Short mmCIF file of C-alpha atoms and ligand atoms in Angstrom, two decimals:
data_model
loop_
_atom_site.label_atom_id
_atom_site.label_comp_id
_atom_site.label_asym_id
_atom_site.label_seq_id
_atom_site.Cartn_x
_atom_site.Cartn_y
_atom_site.Cartn_z
CA MET A 421 6.17 -36.02 73.86
CA THR A 422 9.87 -35.27 74.02
CA ASP A 423 11.30 -32.43 71.95
CA LYS A 424 14.76 -33.91 71.94
CA LEU A 425 15.84 -34.87 68.43
CA ASN A 426 18.70 -37.16 67.43
CA ILE A 427 19.52 -37.62 63.76
CA VAL A 428 21.34 -40.73 62.58
CA ILE A 429 22.96 -40.59 59.14
CA LEU A 430 23.84 -43.94 57.58
CA ALA A 431 26.98 -43.58 55.49
CA ALA A 432 28.89 -46.81 55.90
CA GLY A 433 28.18 -48.19 52.45
CA LYS A 434 31.16 -48.66 50.15
CA GLY A 435 29.71 -46.95 47.12
CA THR A 436 31.38 -49.46 44.81
CA ARG A 437 29.31 -48.42 41.81
CA MET A 438 30.85 -44.94 41.79
CA LYS A 439 34.10 -46.61 40.64
CA SER A 440 36.11 -43.94 42.41
CA LYS A 441 38.88 -43.60 45.00
CA THR A 442 36.72 -40.93 46.61
CA LEU A 443 34.11 -42.03 49.07
CA LYS A 444 30.62 -41.80 47.55
CA VAL A 445 29.29 -39.21 49.98
CA LEU A 446 32.33 -36.98 49.47
CA HIS A 447 31.71 -36.35 45.79
CA PRO A 448 31.05 -32.70 44.96
CA LEU A 449 27.46 -31.59 44.62
CA ALA A 450 26.68 -27.97 43.67
CA ASP A 451 28.17 -25.76 46.39
CA SER A 452 29.49 -28.56 48.63
CA THR A 453 29.50 -32.35 48.76
CA VAL A 454 26.80 -35.02 48.94
CA ILE A 455 27.18 -35.45 52.70
CA GLU A 456 27.37 -31.71 53.41
CA GLN A 457 24.08 -31.18 51.61
CA ILE A 458 22.46 -33.71 53.94
CA LEU A 459 24.12 -32.15 56.98
CA SER A 460 22.98 -28.66 56.13
CA THR A 461 19.40 -29.89 55.68
CA SER A 462 19.72 -31.76 59.00
CA GLN A 463 20.85 -28.57 60.76
CA LEU A 464 17.62 -26.87 59.71
CA LEU A 465 15.81 -29.19 62.14
CA SER A 466 18.01 -28.02 65.08
CA PRO A 467 18.80 -31.54 66.30
CA ASP A 468 20.36 -32.09 69.72
CA LYS A 469 22.76 -34.59 68.22
CA ILE A 470 23.82 -35.89 64.81
CA ILE A 471 25.27 -39.37 64.74
CA MET A 472 27.25 -40.34 61.65
CA VAL A 473 27.68 -44.05 60.96
CA TYR A 474 30.76 -44.51 58.81
CA GLY A 475 32.71 -47.47 57.53
CA HIS A 476 35.06 -47.86 54.63
CA GLN A 477 37.58 -44.96 54.31
CA GLY A 478 36.17 -43.31 57.42
CA GLU A 479 39.25 -41.13 57.87
CA GLN A 480 38.42 -39.35 54.56
CA LEU A 481 34.97 -38.54 55.88
CA GLN A 482 36.19 -37.47 59.32
CA SER A 483 38.83 -35.15 57.96
CA HIS A 484 36.37 -33.62 55.49
CA LEU A 485 33.83 -32.96 58.26
CA LYS A 486 36.25 -32.06 61.03
CA ASN A 487 34.59 -28.69 61.68
CA GLN A 488 31.17 -30.22 62.22
CA GLU A 489 29.87 -31.28 65.59
CA LEU A 490 29.11 -34.96 65.07
CA THR A 491 29.02 -38.17 67.06
CA TRP A 492 31.00 -40.74 65.09
CA VAL A 493 30.10 -44.42 65.04
CA GLU A 494 32.21 -46.91 63.13
CA GLN A 495 30.61 -49.80 61.28
CA SER A 496 33.72 -51.55 60.05
CA ASN A 497 31.90 -54.59 58.73
CA PRO A 498 28.55 -53.39 57.36
CA GLN A 499 25.79 -55.98 57.74
CA GLY A 500 22.81 -53.90 56.77
CA THR A 501 20.92 -50.77 57.71
CA GLY A 502 19.54 -52.41 60.88
CA HIS A 503 23.07 -53.32 61.96
CA ALA A 504 24.22 -49.75 61.35
CA VAL A 505 21.49 -48.36 63.62
CA GLN A 506 22.17 -51.05 66.26
CA LEU A 507 25.74 -49.74 66.48
CA ALA A 508 24.47 -46.17 66.79
CA MET A 509 21.97 -47.12 69.53
CA PRO A 510 24.31 -46.69 72.55
CA HIS A 511 24.95 -43.07 71.43
CA ILE A 512 21.27 -42.20 71.01
CA ASP A 513 19.63 -40.30 73.88
CA LYS A 514 17.11 -42.58 75.56
CA ASP A 515 14.32 -40.02 75.53
CA ALA A 516 14.92 -38.71 72.01
CA LYS A 517 13.00 -38.84 68.79
CA VAL A 518 15.27 -40.49 66.26
CA LEU A 519 15.30 -39.44 62.62
CA ILE A 520 17.24 -41.90 60.47
CA LEU A 521 18.57 -40.54 57.16
CA VAL A 522 20.49 -42.28 54.40
CA GLY A 523 23.81 -40.73 53.46
CA ASP A 524 23.34 -40.95 49.72
CA ALA A 525 20.08 -39.04 49.21
CA PRO A 526 21.30 -35.43 49.29
CA LEU A 527 18.23 -33.65 47.88
CA ILE A 528 16.03 -34.39 50.87
CA GLN A 529 13.95 -31.37 51.89
CA SER A 530 13.59 -30.15 55.46
CA GLU A 531 9.85 -29.58 54.89
CA ASP A 532 9.32 -33.31 54.29
CA LEU A 533 11.38 -34.18 57.36
CA LYS A 534 9.46 -31.72 59.51
CA ARG A 535 6.21 -33.42 58.56
CA LEU A 536 7.68 -36.76 59.71
CA LEU A 537 8.59 -35.25 63.07
CA GLY A 538 4.92 -34.74 63.78
CA PHE A 539 4.51 -38.48 64.42
CA SER A 540 5.81 -40.91 67.05
CA GLN A 541 6.74 -43.31 64.30
CA ALA A 542 6.57 -42.66 60.60
CA VAL A 543 8.26 -43.51 57.33
CA LEU A 544 8.87 -41.17 54.40
CA THR A 545 7.51 -42.74 51.22
CA ALA A 546 7.00 -41.98 47.55
CA GLU A 547 4.76 -43.24 44.77
CA MET A 548 6.92 -44.49 41.92
CA ASP A 549 5.87 -45.47 38.39
CA ASN A 550 8.81 -47.84 38.44
CA PRO A 551 9.35 -48.95 42.04
CA TYR A 552 11.97 -51.55 41.11
CA GLY A 553 14.81 -51.87 43.61
CA TYR A 554 13.10 -50.12 46.49
CA GLY A 555 11.51 -51.55 49.62
CA ARG A 556 7.70 -51.70 49.18
CA ILE A 557 5.30 -50.23 51.72
CA ILE A 558 2.68 -52.82 52.70
CA LYS A 559 -0.38 -51.27 54.32
CA ASN A 560 -3.50 -52.54 56.05
CA ASP A 561 -7.09 -51.52 55.25
CA ILE A 562 -6.89 -48.32 57.28
CA GLY A 563 -3.62 -47.17 55.77
CA LEU A 564 -1.25 -48.12 58.57
CA VAL A 565 2.06 -49.66 57.56
CA GLU A 566 2.20 -53.41 58.25
CA ALA A 567 5.67 -54.00 56.88
CA ILE A 568 8.33 -52.96 54.40
CA ILE A 569 9.37 -55.71 52.03
CA GLU A 570 12.65 -55.37 50.14
CA GLN A 571 12.70 -55.92 46.36
CA LYS A 572 14.61 -59.18 46.67
CA ASP A 573 12.20 -60.58 49.27
CA ALA A 574 8.97 -59.41 47.65
CA THR A 575 6.36 -61.76 46.21
CA ASP A 576 4.93 -61.03 42.77
CA SER A 577 1.92 -59.25 44.24
CA GLN A 578 4.07 -57.23 46.66
CA GLN A 579 6.19 -56.15 43.71
CA GLN A 580 3.09 -54.53 42.20
CA VAL A 581 3.01 -52.01 45.07
CA LYS A 582 4.14 -48.62 43.86
CA GLU A 583 4.57 -46.91 47.22
CA ILE A 584 8.20 -47.24 48.23
CA ASN A 585 10.43 -46.64 51.24
CA SER A 586 12.67 -43.58 50.90
CA GLY A 587 14.95 -45.13 53.52
CA ILE A 588 14.08 -42.34 55.98
CA ILE A 589 12.19 -43.09 59.18
CA MET A 590 11.27 -41.36 62.43
CA VAL A 591 10.89 -43.39 65.63
CA MET A 592 11.15 -42.98 69.42
CA ALA A 593 14.50 -44.15 70.83
CA GLU A 594 12.98 -46.47 73.40
CA ASP A 595 10.83 -48.30 70.84
CA LEU A 596 13.64 -48.41 68.32
CA ASN A 597 15.93 -50.05 70.84
CA GLN A 598 13.38 -52.70 71.61
CA TRP A 599 12.51 -53.49 67.98
CA LEU A 600 16.12 -53.47 66.80
CA SER A 601 16.97 -56.15 69.34
CA GLN A 602 14.44 -58.42 67.64
CA ILE A 603 15.50 -58.21 63.98
CA ASN A 604 17.39 -61.03 62.27
CA ASN A 605 19.15 -61.62 58.95
CA ASN A 606 16.80 -64.30 57.75
CA ASN A 607 16.21 -62.70 54.33
CA ALA A 608 17.36 -62.76 50.71
CA GLN A 609 20.42 -60.60 51.37
CA GLY A 610 21.41 -62.11 54.71
CA GLU A 611 21.42 -58.60 56.19
CA LEU A 612 19.95 -56.96 59.25
CA TYR A 613 17.27 -54.76 57.73
CA LEU A 614 16.21 -51.59 59.53
CA THR A 615 12.96 -51.94 57.59
CA ASP A 616 12.02 -55.03 59.63
CA VAL A 617 11.35 -52.65 62.52
CA LEU A 618 8.09 -51.65 60.85
CA ALA A 619 6.54 -55.12 61.04
CA LEU A 620 7.61 -55.41 64.68
CA ALA A 621 6.00 -52.06 65.42
CA HIS A 622 2.79 -53.20 63.75
CA ALA A 623 2.79 -56.36 65.89
CA ASP A 624 3.14 -54.14 68.96
CA ASN A 625 0.12 -52.04 67.96
CA LYS A 626 2.38 -49.08 67.25
CA SER A 627 2.12 -49.17 63.47
CA PHE A 628 4.06 -46.62 61.45
CA ASN A 629 2.34 -43.84 59.58
CA SER A 630 3.50 -43.02 56.11
CA VAL A 631 4.30 -39.51 54.93
CA THR A 632 4.57 -39.05 51.18
CA VAL A 633 7.27 -36.72 49.88
CA GLU A 634 6.20 -33.49 48.25
CA ASN A 635 8.30 -34.23 45.18
CA ASN A 636 9.90 -37.59 44.31
CA ARG A 637 13.08 -35.83 43.24
CA SER A 638 13.94 -35.05 46.84
CA ILE A 639 14.54 -38.69 47.76
CA LYS A 640 16.66 -39.45 44.75
CA GLY A 641 19.56 -41.65 45.80
CA ILE A 642 23.08 -41.69 44.41
CA ASN A 643 24.61 -45.04 43.60
CA ASP A 644 26.60 -44.24 40.48
CA ARG A 645 27.92 -41.25 38.54
CA VAL A 646 24.83 -41.06 36.35
CA GLN A 647 22.65 -40.50 39.42
CA LEU A 648 25.21 -38.07 40.84
CA ALA A 649 24.97 -36.04 37.61
CA GLU A 650 21.16 -36.15 37.78
CA CYS A 651 21.23 -34.81 41.35
CA GLU A 652 23.70 -32.10 40.31
CA SER A 653 21.41 -31.08 37.50
CA ILE A 654 18.37 -30.86 39.80
CA LYS A 655 20.33 -28.87 42.37
CA GLN A 656 21.75 -26.48 39.74
CA SER A 657 18.33 -25.88 38.32
CA GLN A 658 17.03 -24.96 41.82
CA LEU A 659 19.96 -22.58 42.41
CA ARG A 660 19.46 -20.91 39.01
CA SER A 661 15.74 -20.43 39.64
CA GLU A 662 16.53 -18.74 42.96
CA LEU A 663 18.97 -16.41 41.20
CA MET A 664 16.53 -15.50 38.46
CA LEU A 665 13.72 -14.91 40.94
CA ASN A 666 16.09 -12.54 42.72
CA GLY A 667 16.47 -10.53 39.54
CA VAL A 668 19.57 -11.93 37.84
CA TYR A 669 19.32 -12.20 34.06
CA LEU A 670 20.63 -15.58 32.87
CA ARG A 671 20.59 -15.51 29.08
CA ASN A 672 20.94 -19.27 28.74
CA PRO A 673 20.09 -20.64 32.18
CA GLU A 674 20.73 -24.37 31.64
CA THR A 675 24.39 -23.69 30.93
CA VAL A 676 25.21 -21.66 34.05
CA GLN A 677 26.73 -23.54 37.00
CA ILE A 678 26.70 -22.31 40.59
CA ARG A 679 29.25 -24.13 42.70
CA GLY A 680 29.21 -21.90 45.73
CA SER A 681 27.35 -18.98 47.24
CA LEU A 682 26.37 -15.89 45.31
CA GLU A 683 25.25 -12.57 46.64
CA CYS A 684 23.78 -10.56 43.81
CA GLY A 685 22.52 -7.04 43.21
CA GLN A 686 20.06 -6.01 40.51
CA ASP A 687 20.23 -6.18 36.73
CA ILE A 688 23.20 -8.48 36.56
CA SER A 689 23.55 -10.20 33.23
CA VAL A 690 25.19 -13.59 32.85
CA ASP A 691 25.78 -15.17 29.45
CA THR A 692 26.15 -18.81 28.37
CA GLY A 693 28.40 -21.25 30.18
CA VAL A 694 29.48 -19.11 33.11
CA ILE A 695 30.71 -21.02 36.20
CA PHE A 696 30.62 -19.47 39.67
CA GLU A 697 32.78 -21.05 42.35
CA GLY A 698 33.31 -20.30 46.05
CA ILE A 699 31.91 -17.12 47.56
CA ASN A 700 31.10 -14.34 45.11
CA THR A 701 29.57 -10.94 45.74
CA ILE A 702 28.28 -9.19 42.64
CA ALA A 703 26.93 -5.64 42.66
CA ASP A 704 24.28 -4.06 40.41
CA ASP A 705 24.67 -3.83 36.63
CA VAL A 706 27.58 -6.25 36.32
CA SER A 707 27.72 -8.12 33.04
CA ILE A 708 29.57 -11.38 32.56
CA GLY A 709 30.21 -12.70 29.06
CA ALA A 710 30.11 -16.27 27.84
CA TYR A 711 32.29 -19.03 29.34
CA CYS A 712 33.82 -17.05 32.19
CA ILE A 713 34.88 -18.66 35.47
CA ILE A 714 34.37 -16.43 38.50
CA LYS A 715 35.78 -17.66 41.79
CA ASN A 716 35.73 -15.87 45.18
CA CYS A 717 35.35 -12.42 43.65
CA GLN A 718 33.84 -9.11 44.70
CA LEU A 719 32.66 -7.36 41.57
CA GLY A 720 31.73 -3.70 41.95
CA LYS A 721 28.76 -1.95 40.32
CA GLY A 722 28.95 -1.87 36.54
CA THR A 723 31.92 -4.21 36.08
CA ARG A 724 31.95 -5.64 32.56
CA ILE A 725 33.66 -8.96 31.96
CA ALA A 726 33.90 -10.16 28.37
CA ALA A 727 33.89 -13.77 27.22
CA HIS A 728 36.35 -16.48 28.25
CA SER A 729 37.86 -14.66 31.21
CA MET A 730 38.91 -16.36 34.41
CA LEU A 731 38.91 -14.43 37.69
CA GLU A 732 39.97 -15.74 41.09
CA ASN A 733 40.06 -13.71 44.31
CA VAL A 734 39.61 -10.47 42.41
CA ILE A 735 38.12 -7.20 43.61
CA THR A 736 36.78 -4.61 41.17
CA ASP A 737 35.73 -1.12 42.19
CA GLY A 738 33.10 -1.01 39.47
CA ASP A 739 32.65 0.42 35.97
CA CYS A 740 35.68 -1.30 34.46
CA ASP A 741 36.30 -3.62 31.49
CA ILE A 742 37.88 -7.04 31.71
CA GLY A 743 38.62 -9.48 28.89
CA PRO A 744 37.89 -11.14 26.61
CA TYR A 745 40.41 -13.84 27.49
CA ALA A 746 41.72 -12.16 30.63
CA ARG A 747 43.23 -14.19 33.44
CA LEU A 748 43.05 -12.35 36.76
CA ARG A 749 44.68 -14.32 39.54
CA PRO A 750 44.42 -13.89 43.33
CA GLY A 751 45.16 -10.47 44.75
CA THR A 752 44.11 -8.51 41.68
CA VAL A 753 42.31 -5.24 42.37
CA ILE A 754 40.86 -3.29 39.45
CA GLY A 755 40.01 0.40 39.82
CA GLN A 756 37.18 2.31 38.16
CA LYS A 757 37.41 3.04 34.42
CA ALA A 758 40.32 0.60 34.21
CA LYS A 759 40.66 -1.87 31.36
CA VAL A 760 42.35 -5.26 31.30
CA GLY A 761 42.19 -6.63 27.79
CA ASN A 762 42.78 -9.86 25.95
CA PHE A 763 45.54 -12.24 26.92
CA VAL A 764 46.45 -10.21 29.97
CA GLU A 765 47.40 -12.05 33.14
CA THR A 766 47.61 -10.36 36.53
CA LYS A 767 48.58 -11.58 40.00
CA LYS A 768 48.74 -9.60 43.26
CA THR A 769 48.36 -6.45 41.24
CA THR A 770 46.39 -3.28 41.72
CA ILE A 771 45.39 -1.34 38.64
CA GLY A 772 44.44 2.26 39.37
CA TYR A 773 41.70 4.57 38.09
CA ASN A 774 41.48 4.82 34.31
CA SER A 775 44.63 2.71 33.74
CA LYS A 776 44.83 0.25 30.90
CA ALA A 777 46.61 -2.97 30.02
CA SER A 778 44.89 -3.81 26.79
CA HIS A 779 46.88 -6.57 25.15
CA LEU A 780 49.22 -9.52 25.81
CA THR A 781 50.68 -8.54 29.16
CA TYR A 782 51.74 -10.13 32.45
CA LEU A 783 51.58 -8.00 35.58
CA GLY A 784 52.63 -9.67 38.85
CA ASP A 785 53.21 -8.04 42.27
CA CYS A 786 52.56 -4.62 40.77
CA GLU A 787 50.93 -1.44 41.82
CA ILE A 788 49.78 0.51 38.80
CA GLY A 789 48.70 4.05 39.65
CA ASP A 790 46.00 6.14 37.97
CA ASN A 791 45.85 6.96 34.25
CA VAL A 792 48.68 4.57 33.29
CA ASN A 793 48.75 2.93 29.87
CA ILE A 794 50.66 -0.37 29.80
CA GLY A 795 51.80 -1.08 26.24
CA ALA A 796 51.15 -4.36 24.44
CA GLY A 797 53.50 -7.16 25.32
CA THR A 798 54.69 -5.76 28.66
CA ILE A 799 55.91 -8.36 31.14
CA THR A 800 56.91 -7.69 34.73
CA CYS A 801 59.43 -10.16 36.08
CA ASN A 802 59.53 -9.69 39.78
CA TYR A 803 62.01 -12.21 41.02
CA ASP A 804 62.58 -10.94 44.57
CA LEU A 805 58.89 -10.29 45.22
CA SER A 806 59.24 -6.63 46.16
CA LEU A 807 56.42 -4.55 44.76
CA ILE A 808 56.79 -2.76 41.43
CA HIS A 809 55.24 0.74 41.32
CA ILE A 810 54.34 2.12 37.95
C1 UD1 B 529 17.32 -49.17 51.58
C2 UD1 B 529 16.04 -49.72 52.23
C3 UD1 B 529 14.95 -49.76 51.18
C4 UD1 B 529 14.75 -48.37 50.58
C5 UD1 B 529 16.07 -47.81 50.03
C6 UD1 B 529 15.90 -46.37 49.64
C7 UD1 B 529 16.76 -51.29 53.95
C8 UD1 B 529 16.93 -52.72 54.31
N1 UD1 B 529 16.29 -51.04 52.72
O1 UD1 B 529 17.70 -50.12 50.59
O2 UD1 B 529 13.74 -50.19 51.77
O3 UD1 B 529 13.77 -48.41 49.55
O4 UD1 B 529 17.09 -47.87 51.05
O5 UD1 B 529 17.03 -45.93 48.95
O6 UD1 B 529 16.99 -50.45 54.79
N2 UD1 B 529 24.30 -48.42 55.06
C9 UD1 B 529 25.11 -48.46 56.17
N3 UD1 B 529 25.46 -49.66 56.68
C10 UD1 B 529 25.02 -50.84 56.15
C11 UD1 B 529 24.18 -50.78 55.01
C12 UD1 B 529 23.84 -49.57 54.49
O7 UD1 B 529 25.53 -47.43 56.69
O8 UD1 B 529 25.39 -51.90 56.69
C13 UD1 B 529 23.91 -47.12 54.50
C14 UD1 B 529 24.39 -46.91 53.07
O9 UD1 B 529 25.64 -46.26 53.06
C15 UD1 B 529 23.29 -46.04 52.48
C16 UD1 B 529 22.04 -46.42 53.30
O10 UD1 B 529 22.52 -47.05 54.47
O11 UD1 B 529 23.54 -44.67 52.71
C17 UD1 B 529 21.08 -47.32 52.53
O12 UD1 B 529 21.76 -48.53 52.24
P1 UD1 B 529 21.62 -49.27 50.85
O13 UD1 B 529 22.47 -50.47 50.87
O14 UD1 B 529 21.79 -48.30 49.75
O15 UD1 B 529 20.09 -49.74 50.98
P2 UD1 B 529 19.14 -50.11 49.82
O16 UD1 B 529 19.37 -51.52 49.41
O17 UD1 B 529 19.14 -49.08 48.78
CA1 CA B 530 20.57 -47.23 48.20
#
């Protein structure tokens, strides 16, 4: 069997129910966006090619993913999942295995996909207590898939089936090409269904196998903002568990949000409501008080940040005190034993060893040496942008 793998991602749907100017798959999700989550999972399978089927507002998607190596296929007038794959077909390698993913199910796990890849043709399924809305998996006596019947086309007895189609299938390119040429839109939605391929396969004695997902959460789809929030919550909870298992102390885990990557040392303590954004590196024994926002920072060993502080592109050397209510803007470097207190704002400023700015101060484009005490209410006004040395 061929080892060549092509992945097709279907993302041409309009996403009307999001009620947003932003394309559905470009909404933020944890450390990236919906579509980037799917792409990074796809990359774990080392595919030879990823084909992205796009439609409505395609330029948004293309500019967002311009650094990714993708084959782009436009579906300007979407007529169903089968139609989308028909358009992708000329770009699919003839001898490849084809894994078809849906663009709006970002929690999909590579382990589930790898199990699918073990078959010549297989569909990823789940058992649902409430299968309403999904395509139902119809099987024969020996467990092979005879067909997938969409909700709107299902008879009463078919609607009782609780095993559903995740939307993800694996199939050989040659077979796919042949079956896709035989589908029609003679169904309740007047669409070309990709799912009709399964009945054609069964008729050809190449019935699909079904692979059940490890955890139903991983096939959760996003159609509206409620489902987006549910996926965010699942993703955040996974990221927090990873952090805690790596030794970070989250005092009130459910409230901490990780919207980027975090490299953490030992015995770091994080209080309620802290948000991490971008790329942060945090050394041992750092403590972060409640409701801080930490973005793209390198925090040295023993840095203490008190509640309600906001830090962006900040470097600390370690063993220093920041906040409460400090606002440290990009280019701030804090030396050891330094203190930046409440209602102090800094920008492009270095504060040296054992120096202090304890209250109500603005320091911009400054270089503060060692052992300096900046009095309350000090404001630097550096109009011509040359550096102030204190
Ligand atoms: C599809 C499946 C259904 C399955 C469900 C899982 C079909 C016919 N039905 O239904 O069996 O249970 O997913 O969520 O495949 N898309 C395109 N072009 C199109 C139509 C859709 O790119 O012309 C994309 C959408 O952007 C989306 C994906 O394909 O990412 C699935 O389409 P959607 O309309 O959501 O299919 P469902 O009705 O949910
Ligand atoms: Ca859907």
